[in-house]
Coordinates of C-alpha atoms in Angstrom, one line a residue:
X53 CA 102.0 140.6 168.1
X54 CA 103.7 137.5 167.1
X55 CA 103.4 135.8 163.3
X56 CA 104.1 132.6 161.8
X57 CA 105.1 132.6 158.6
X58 CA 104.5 129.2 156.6
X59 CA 106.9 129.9 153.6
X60 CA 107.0 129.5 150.0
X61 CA 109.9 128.8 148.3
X62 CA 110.6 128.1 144.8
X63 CA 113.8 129.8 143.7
X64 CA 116.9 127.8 145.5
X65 CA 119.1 125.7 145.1
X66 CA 121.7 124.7 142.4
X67 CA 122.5 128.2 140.3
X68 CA 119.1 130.1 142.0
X69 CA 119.4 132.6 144.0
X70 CA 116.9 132.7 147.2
X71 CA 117.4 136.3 147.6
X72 CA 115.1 136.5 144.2
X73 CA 112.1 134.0 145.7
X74 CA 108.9 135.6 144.6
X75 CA 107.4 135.0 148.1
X76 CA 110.6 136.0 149.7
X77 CA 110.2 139.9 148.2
X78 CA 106.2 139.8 148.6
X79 CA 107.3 139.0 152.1
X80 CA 109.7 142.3 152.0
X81 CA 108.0 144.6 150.3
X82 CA 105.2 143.5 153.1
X83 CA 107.6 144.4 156.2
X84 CA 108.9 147.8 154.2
X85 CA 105.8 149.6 153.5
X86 CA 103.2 148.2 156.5
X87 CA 102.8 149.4 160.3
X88 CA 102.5 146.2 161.1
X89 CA 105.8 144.7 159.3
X90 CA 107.8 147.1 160.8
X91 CA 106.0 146.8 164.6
X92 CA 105.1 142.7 164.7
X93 CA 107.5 140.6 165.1
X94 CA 107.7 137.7 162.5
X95 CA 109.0 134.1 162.4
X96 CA 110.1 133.5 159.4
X97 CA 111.4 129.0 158.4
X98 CA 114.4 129.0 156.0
X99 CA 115.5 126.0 154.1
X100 CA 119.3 124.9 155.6
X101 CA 121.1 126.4 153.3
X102 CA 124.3 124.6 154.2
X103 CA 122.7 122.0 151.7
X104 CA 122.1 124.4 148.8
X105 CA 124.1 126.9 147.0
X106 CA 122.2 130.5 147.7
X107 CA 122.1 132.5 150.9
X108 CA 119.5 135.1 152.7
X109 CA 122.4 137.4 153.3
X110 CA 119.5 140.3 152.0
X111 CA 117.1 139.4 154.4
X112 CA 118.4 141.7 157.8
X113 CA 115.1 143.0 159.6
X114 CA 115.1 142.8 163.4
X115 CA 112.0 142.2 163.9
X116 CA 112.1 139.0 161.9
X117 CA 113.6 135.8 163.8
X118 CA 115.0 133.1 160.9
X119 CA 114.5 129.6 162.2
X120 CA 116.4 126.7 159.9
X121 CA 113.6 124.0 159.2
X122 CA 115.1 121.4 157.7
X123 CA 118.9 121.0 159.0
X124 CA 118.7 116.8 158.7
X125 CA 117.0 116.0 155.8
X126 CA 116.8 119.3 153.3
X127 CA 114.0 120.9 151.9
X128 CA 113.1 120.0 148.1
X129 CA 113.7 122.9 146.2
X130 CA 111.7 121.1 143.3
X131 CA 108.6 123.4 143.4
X132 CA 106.1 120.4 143.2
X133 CA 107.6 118.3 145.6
X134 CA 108.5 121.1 148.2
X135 CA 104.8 121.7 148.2
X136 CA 104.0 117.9 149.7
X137 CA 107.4 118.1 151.6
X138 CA 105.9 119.9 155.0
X139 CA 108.2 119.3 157.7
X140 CA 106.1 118.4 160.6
X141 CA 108.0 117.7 163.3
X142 CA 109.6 121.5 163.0
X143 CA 106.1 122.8 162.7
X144 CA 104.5 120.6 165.6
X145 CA 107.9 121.4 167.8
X146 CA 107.9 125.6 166.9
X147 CA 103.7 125.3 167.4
X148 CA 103.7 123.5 171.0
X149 CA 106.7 125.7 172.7
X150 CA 106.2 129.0 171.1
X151 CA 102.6 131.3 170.7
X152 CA 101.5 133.2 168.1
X153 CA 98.8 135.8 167.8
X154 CA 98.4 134.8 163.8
X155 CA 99.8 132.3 161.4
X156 CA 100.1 133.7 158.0
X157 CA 100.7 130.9 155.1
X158 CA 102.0 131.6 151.9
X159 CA 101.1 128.0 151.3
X160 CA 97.9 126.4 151.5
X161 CA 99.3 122.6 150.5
X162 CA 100.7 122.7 154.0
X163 CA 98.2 124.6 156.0
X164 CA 95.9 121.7 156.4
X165 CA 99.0 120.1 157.8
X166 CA 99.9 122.7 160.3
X167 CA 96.2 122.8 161.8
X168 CA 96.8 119.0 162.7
X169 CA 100.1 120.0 164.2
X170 CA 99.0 121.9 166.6
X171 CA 96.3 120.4 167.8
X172 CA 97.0 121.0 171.1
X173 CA 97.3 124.5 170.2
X174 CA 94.5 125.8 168.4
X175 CA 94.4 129.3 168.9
X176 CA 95.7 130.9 166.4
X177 CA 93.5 132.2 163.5
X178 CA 94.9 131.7 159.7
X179 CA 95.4 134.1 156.8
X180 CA 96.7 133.1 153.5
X181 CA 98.3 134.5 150.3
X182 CA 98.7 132.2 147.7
X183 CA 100.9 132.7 145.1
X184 CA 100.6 129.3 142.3
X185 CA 98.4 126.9 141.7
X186 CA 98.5 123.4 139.8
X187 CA 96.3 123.6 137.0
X188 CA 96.5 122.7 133.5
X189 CA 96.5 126.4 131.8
X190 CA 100.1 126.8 133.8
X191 CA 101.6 123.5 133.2
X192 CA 101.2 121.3 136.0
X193 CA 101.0 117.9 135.8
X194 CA 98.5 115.5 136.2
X195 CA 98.8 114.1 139.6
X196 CA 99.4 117.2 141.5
X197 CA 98.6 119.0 144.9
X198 CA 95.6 121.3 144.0
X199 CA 93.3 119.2 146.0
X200 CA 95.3 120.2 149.0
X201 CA 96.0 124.1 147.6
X202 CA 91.8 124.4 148.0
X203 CA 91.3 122.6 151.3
X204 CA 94.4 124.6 152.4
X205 CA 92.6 127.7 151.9
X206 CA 89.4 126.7 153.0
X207 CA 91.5 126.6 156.3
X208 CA 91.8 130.1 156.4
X209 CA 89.7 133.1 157.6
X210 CA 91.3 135.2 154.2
X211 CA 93.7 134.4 151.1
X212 CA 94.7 136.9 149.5
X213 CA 95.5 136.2 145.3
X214 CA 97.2 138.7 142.9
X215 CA 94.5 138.9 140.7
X216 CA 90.5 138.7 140.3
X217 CA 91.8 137.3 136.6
X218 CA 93.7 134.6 138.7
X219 CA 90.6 133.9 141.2
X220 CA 88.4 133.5 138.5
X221 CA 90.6 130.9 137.3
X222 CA 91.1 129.2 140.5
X223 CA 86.7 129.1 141.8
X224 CA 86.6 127.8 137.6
X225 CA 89.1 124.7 138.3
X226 CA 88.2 124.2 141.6
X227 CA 84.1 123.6 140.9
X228 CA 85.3 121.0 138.6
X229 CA 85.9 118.7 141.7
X230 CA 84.1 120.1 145.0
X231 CA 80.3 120.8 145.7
X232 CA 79.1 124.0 145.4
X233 CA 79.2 124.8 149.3
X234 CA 82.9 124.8 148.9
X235 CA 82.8 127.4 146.4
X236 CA 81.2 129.6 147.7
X237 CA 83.2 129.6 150.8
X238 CA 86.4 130.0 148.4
X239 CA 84.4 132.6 146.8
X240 CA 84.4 134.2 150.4
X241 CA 87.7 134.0 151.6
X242 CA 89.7 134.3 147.9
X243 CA 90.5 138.5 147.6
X244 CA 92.6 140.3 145.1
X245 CA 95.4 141.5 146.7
X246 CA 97.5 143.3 144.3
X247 CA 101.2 143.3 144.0
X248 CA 103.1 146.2 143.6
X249 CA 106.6 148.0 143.0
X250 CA 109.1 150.2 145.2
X251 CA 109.6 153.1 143.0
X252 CA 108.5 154.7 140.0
X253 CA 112.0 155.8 138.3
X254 CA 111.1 157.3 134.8
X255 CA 114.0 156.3 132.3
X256 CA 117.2 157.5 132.2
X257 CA 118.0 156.2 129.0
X258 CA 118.5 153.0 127.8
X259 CA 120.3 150.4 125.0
X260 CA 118.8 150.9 121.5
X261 CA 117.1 148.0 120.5
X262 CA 117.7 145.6 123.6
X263 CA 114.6 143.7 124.7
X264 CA 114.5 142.3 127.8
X265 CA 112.8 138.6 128.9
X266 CA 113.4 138.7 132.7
X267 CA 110.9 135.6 133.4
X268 CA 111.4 132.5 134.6
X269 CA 112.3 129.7 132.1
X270 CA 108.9 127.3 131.4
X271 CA 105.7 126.4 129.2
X272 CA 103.9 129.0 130.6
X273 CA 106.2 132.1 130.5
X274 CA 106.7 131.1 126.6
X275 CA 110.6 131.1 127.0
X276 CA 110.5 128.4 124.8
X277 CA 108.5 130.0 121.9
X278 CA 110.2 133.5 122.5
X279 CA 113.9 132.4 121.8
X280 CA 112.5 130.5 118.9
X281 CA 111.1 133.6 117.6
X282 CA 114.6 135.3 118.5
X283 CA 116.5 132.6 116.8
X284 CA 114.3 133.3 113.5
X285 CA 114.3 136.6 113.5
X286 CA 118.6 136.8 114.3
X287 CA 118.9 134.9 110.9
X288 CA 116.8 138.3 109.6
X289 CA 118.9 140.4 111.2
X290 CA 121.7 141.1 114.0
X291 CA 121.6 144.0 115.2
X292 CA 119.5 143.8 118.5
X293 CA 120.2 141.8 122.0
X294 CA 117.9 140.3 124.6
X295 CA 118.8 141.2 128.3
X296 CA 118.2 137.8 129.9
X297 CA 118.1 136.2 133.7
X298 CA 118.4 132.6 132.1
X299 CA 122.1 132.4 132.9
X300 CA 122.7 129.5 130.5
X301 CA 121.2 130.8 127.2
X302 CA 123.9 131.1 125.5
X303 CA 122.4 133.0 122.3
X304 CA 124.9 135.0 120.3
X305 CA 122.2 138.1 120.6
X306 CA 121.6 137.2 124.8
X307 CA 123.5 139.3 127.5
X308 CA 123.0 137.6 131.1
X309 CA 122.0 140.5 133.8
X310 CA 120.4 138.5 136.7
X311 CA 122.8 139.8 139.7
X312 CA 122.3 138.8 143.3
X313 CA 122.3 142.3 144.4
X314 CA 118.8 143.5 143.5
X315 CA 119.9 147.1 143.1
X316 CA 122.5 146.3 140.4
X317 CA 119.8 144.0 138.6
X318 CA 117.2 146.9 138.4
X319 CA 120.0 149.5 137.2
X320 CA 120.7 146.7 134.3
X321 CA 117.2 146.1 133.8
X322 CA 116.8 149.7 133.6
X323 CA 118.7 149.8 130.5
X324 CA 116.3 147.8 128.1
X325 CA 114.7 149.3 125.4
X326 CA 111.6 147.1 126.3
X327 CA 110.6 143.9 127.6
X328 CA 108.0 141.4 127.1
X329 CA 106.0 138.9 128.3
X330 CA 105.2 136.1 126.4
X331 CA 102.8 134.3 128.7
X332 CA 100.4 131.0 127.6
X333 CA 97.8 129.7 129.0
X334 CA 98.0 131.4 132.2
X335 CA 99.8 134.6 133.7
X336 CA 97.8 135.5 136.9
X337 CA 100.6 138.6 137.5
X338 CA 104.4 139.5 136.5
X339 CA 106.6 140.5 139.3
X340 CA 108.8 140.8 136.8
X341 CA 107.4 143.2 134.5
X342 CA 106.8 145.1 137.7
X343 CA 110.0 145.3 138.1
X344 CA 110.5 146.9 134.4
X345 CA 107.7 149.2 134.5
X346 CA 109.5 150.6 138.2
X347 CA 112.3 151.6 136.5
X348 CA 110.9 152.8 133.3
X349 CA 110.9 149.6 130.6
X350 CA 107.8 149.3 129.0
X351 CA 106.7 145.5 127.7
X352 CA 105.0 144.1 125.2
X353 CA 102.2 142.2 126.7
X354 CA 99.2 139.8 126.3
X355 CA 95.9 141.7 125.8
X356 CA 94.8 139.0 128.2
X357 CA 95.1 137.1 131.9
X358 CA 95.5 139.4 134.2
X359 CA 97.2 142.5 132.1
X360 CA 94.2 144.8 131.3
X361 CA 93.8 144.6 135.1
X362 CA 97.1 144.9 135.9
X363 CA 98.4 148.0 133.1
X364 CA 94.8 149.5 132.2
X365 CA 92.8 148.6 129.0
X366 CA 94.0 151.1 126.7
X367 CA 97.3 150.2 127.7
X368 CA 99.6 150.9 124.0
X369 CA 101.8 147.6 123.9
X370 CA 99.0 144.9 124.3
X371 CA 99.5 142.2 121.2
X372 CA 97.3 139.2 120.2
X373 CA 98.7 136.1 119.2
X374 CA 102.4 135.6 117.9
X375 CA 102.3 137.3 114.5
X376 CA 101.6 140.2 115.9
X377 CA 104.0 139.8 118.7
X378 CA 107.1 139.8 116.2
X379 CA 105.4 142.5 114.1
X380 CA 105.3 144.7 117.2
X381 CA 108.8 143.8 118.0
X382 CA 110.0 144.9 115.0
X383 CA 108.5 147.7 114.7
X384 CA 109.9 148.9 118.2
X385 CA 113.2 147.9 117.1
X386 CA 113.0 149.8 114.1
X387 CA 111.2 153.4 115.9
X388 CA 108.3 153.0 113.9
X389 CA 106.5 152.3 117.4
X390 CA 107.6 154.9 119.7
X391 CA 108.9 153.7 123.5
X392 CA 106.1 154.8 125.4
X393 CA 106.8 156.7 129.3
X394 CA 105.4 153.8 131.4
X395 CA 105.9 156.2 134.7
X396 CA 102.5 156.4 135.2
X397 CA 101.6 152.5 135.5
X398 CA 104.7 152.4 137.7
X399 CA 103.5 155.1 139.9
X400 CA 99.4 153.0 139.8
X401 CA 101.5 149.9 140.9
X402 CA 103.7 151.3 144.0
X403 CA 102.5 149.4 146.9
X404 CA 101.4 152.5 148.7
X405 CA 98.9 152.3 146.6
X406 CA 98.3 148.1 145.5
X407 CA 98.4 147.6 149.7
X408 CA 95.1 149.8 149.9
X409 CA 93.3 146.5 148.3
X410 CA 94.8 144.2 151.0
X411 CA 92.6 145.9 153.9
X412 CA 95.3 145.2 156.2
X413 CA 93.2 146.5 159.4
X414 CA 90.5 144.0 158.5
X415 CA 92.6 141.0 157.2
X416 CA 95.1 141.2 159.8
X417 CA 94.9 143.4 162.8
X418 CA 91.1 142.5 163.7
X419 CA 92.0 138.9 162.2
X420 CA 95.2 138.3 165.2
X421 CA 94.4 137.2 168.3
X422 CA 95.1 139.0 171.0
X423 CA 93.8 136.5 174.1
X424 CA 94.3 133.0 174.3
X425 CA 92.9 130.3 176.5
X426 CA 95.5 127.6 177.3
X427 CA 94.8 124.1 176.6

């Protein structure tokens, strides 16, 4: 079985590191703990990254052929505008000389693309995962592309989403612009598929009072709020640092620990009293609190989005609204709340288990097709 991969990227270029895309290690963790990703064989488009700082010198499967997409003109690594920049004439060249049992897109703004690129080669069903969304709750501007995101994965036969919290969310925007028909095919083809971890390491120790913020920078992460609230309480006291993967903080209480070796980022994550997510608006899952809870960092979370789903209900560290965020992070600092063993979410979230919800016989295997006609 042969696969197309329509990528996602949104981590490269100047000072980001592809090697810690979000889709990239979905894609991984995918080909590491599936039948399928380690028997298929996958095609997998890169940006040139002779035009961008950052290689894929992590990505080394054999049964995964990298093809460069964009060697004359670049790929935009501005998230907004890579997801209108679809280069067609790699697609329509890679879709009329080469076949594919299955094209699986991790981005529905170019999918409707791709169908008209290989028109003359139609056979090949389409499954999606989708990983963001242009809405307002997340930040997005007001001309964007989410008109093209929904007719994108009304393209498919399945899309897979990290979260019922975040398909909610996405049917809600959605039926603000397209007839009720629509919908209900979204409603249809949209399916929680859960992310997950790759271990469930229960702490080894760690820093006294360090607190970790390994999120991207942005309005709806709350980076902006959460050093405020840092800043204030540093003038209160000095005696605690935040583990960061901002490189260019520059706080007198921030230590940088974002490495390009993903091994030595998780042993330096590792080491964090606790983390915490400081989400607005919109958090539809946290790769990066996954990657906490995996090696034993509990995080002070939303009770909200997608966390009750993703940690439990009764999960200990939920907090509502900011004053009771600082309060909480205090009182961890200080050992009046005790660090809690978050082994057991970790070991709910390996993705032994969070693959169970993709169905992968029924969303792929049955899905691929396996005769073609030729045109």
């Amino acid at each position: 079985m042969r696969v197309l991969i329509i990528p996602n990227y949104t981590n490269f270029g100047n000072n980001k590191d592809i090697n810690r895309d979000s889709f990239l290690l979905v894609f991984k963790s995918f080909l590491d703990n599936t039948e399928i990703g380690k028997a298929w064989e996958f095609v997998l488009p890169v940006p040139d990254l002779n035009n961008y700082p950052g290689i894929i010198n992590q990505f080394d499967y054999p049964n995964v052929k990298i093809r460069v997409m964009d060697e004359h003109y670049g790929l935009d690594p501005f998230p907004p505008k890579m997801r209108v920049d679809y280069k067609h004439k790699f697609f329509d060249n890679i879709l009329q000389n080469e076949r594919f049992n299955l094209i699986w897109s991790h981005l529905p703004e170019w999918t409707r693309e791709v169908k008209i690129s290989r028109i003359y080669s139609v056979n090949q069903p389409i499954v999606g995962y989708c990983h963001w969304w242009e809405i307002p709750q997340n930040g997005a501007r007001t001309d964007n592309s989410f008109w093209r995101n929904v007719r994108g994965m009304l393209d498919m036969k399945v899309c897979g989403v990290n979260s019922n919290w975040v398909k909610q969310q996405v049917l809600k925007e959605a039926s603000k612009d397209f007839d009720k028909k629509y919908i209900e095919q979204l409603d249809k083809i949209i399916q929680p598929w859960y992310l997950g971890c790759d271990s469930a390491t229960p702490s080894d120790g760690y820093d006294e009072k360090t607190i970790v913020f390994n999120h991207r920078e942005g309005v709806y992460t709350g980076s902006k709020w959460f050093f405020e609230t840092m800043d204030a309480l540093w003038k209160e006291r000095q005696d605690f640092k935040v583990y960061t993967t901002l490189r260019d903080m520059g706080k007198p209480y921030t230590k940088y620990i974002g490495a390009p070796d993903r091994k030595v980022y998780l042993k330096q994550l590792s080491k964090a009293h606790f983390g915490v997510g400081c989400f607005q608006g919109y958090s539809a899952w946290s790769m990066s609190a996954t990657d906490g809870f995996s090696v034993g960092v509990p995080y002070l979370l939303p009770n909200g989005f997608c966390y009750p789903e993703m940690v439990g209900k009764d999960y200990s560290l939920f907090y509502n609204g900011k004053k009771e965020f600082k309060d909480m992070i205090v009182k961890l600092l200080d050992g009046d709340i005790k660090r809690p063993d978050v082994t057991h979410i970790a070991e709910s979230l390996l993705w032994e288990n969070q693959l169970k919800s993709w169905n992968i016989e029924n969303n792929f295997v049955k899905i691929a097709r396996t005769q073609f006609r030729d045109n």
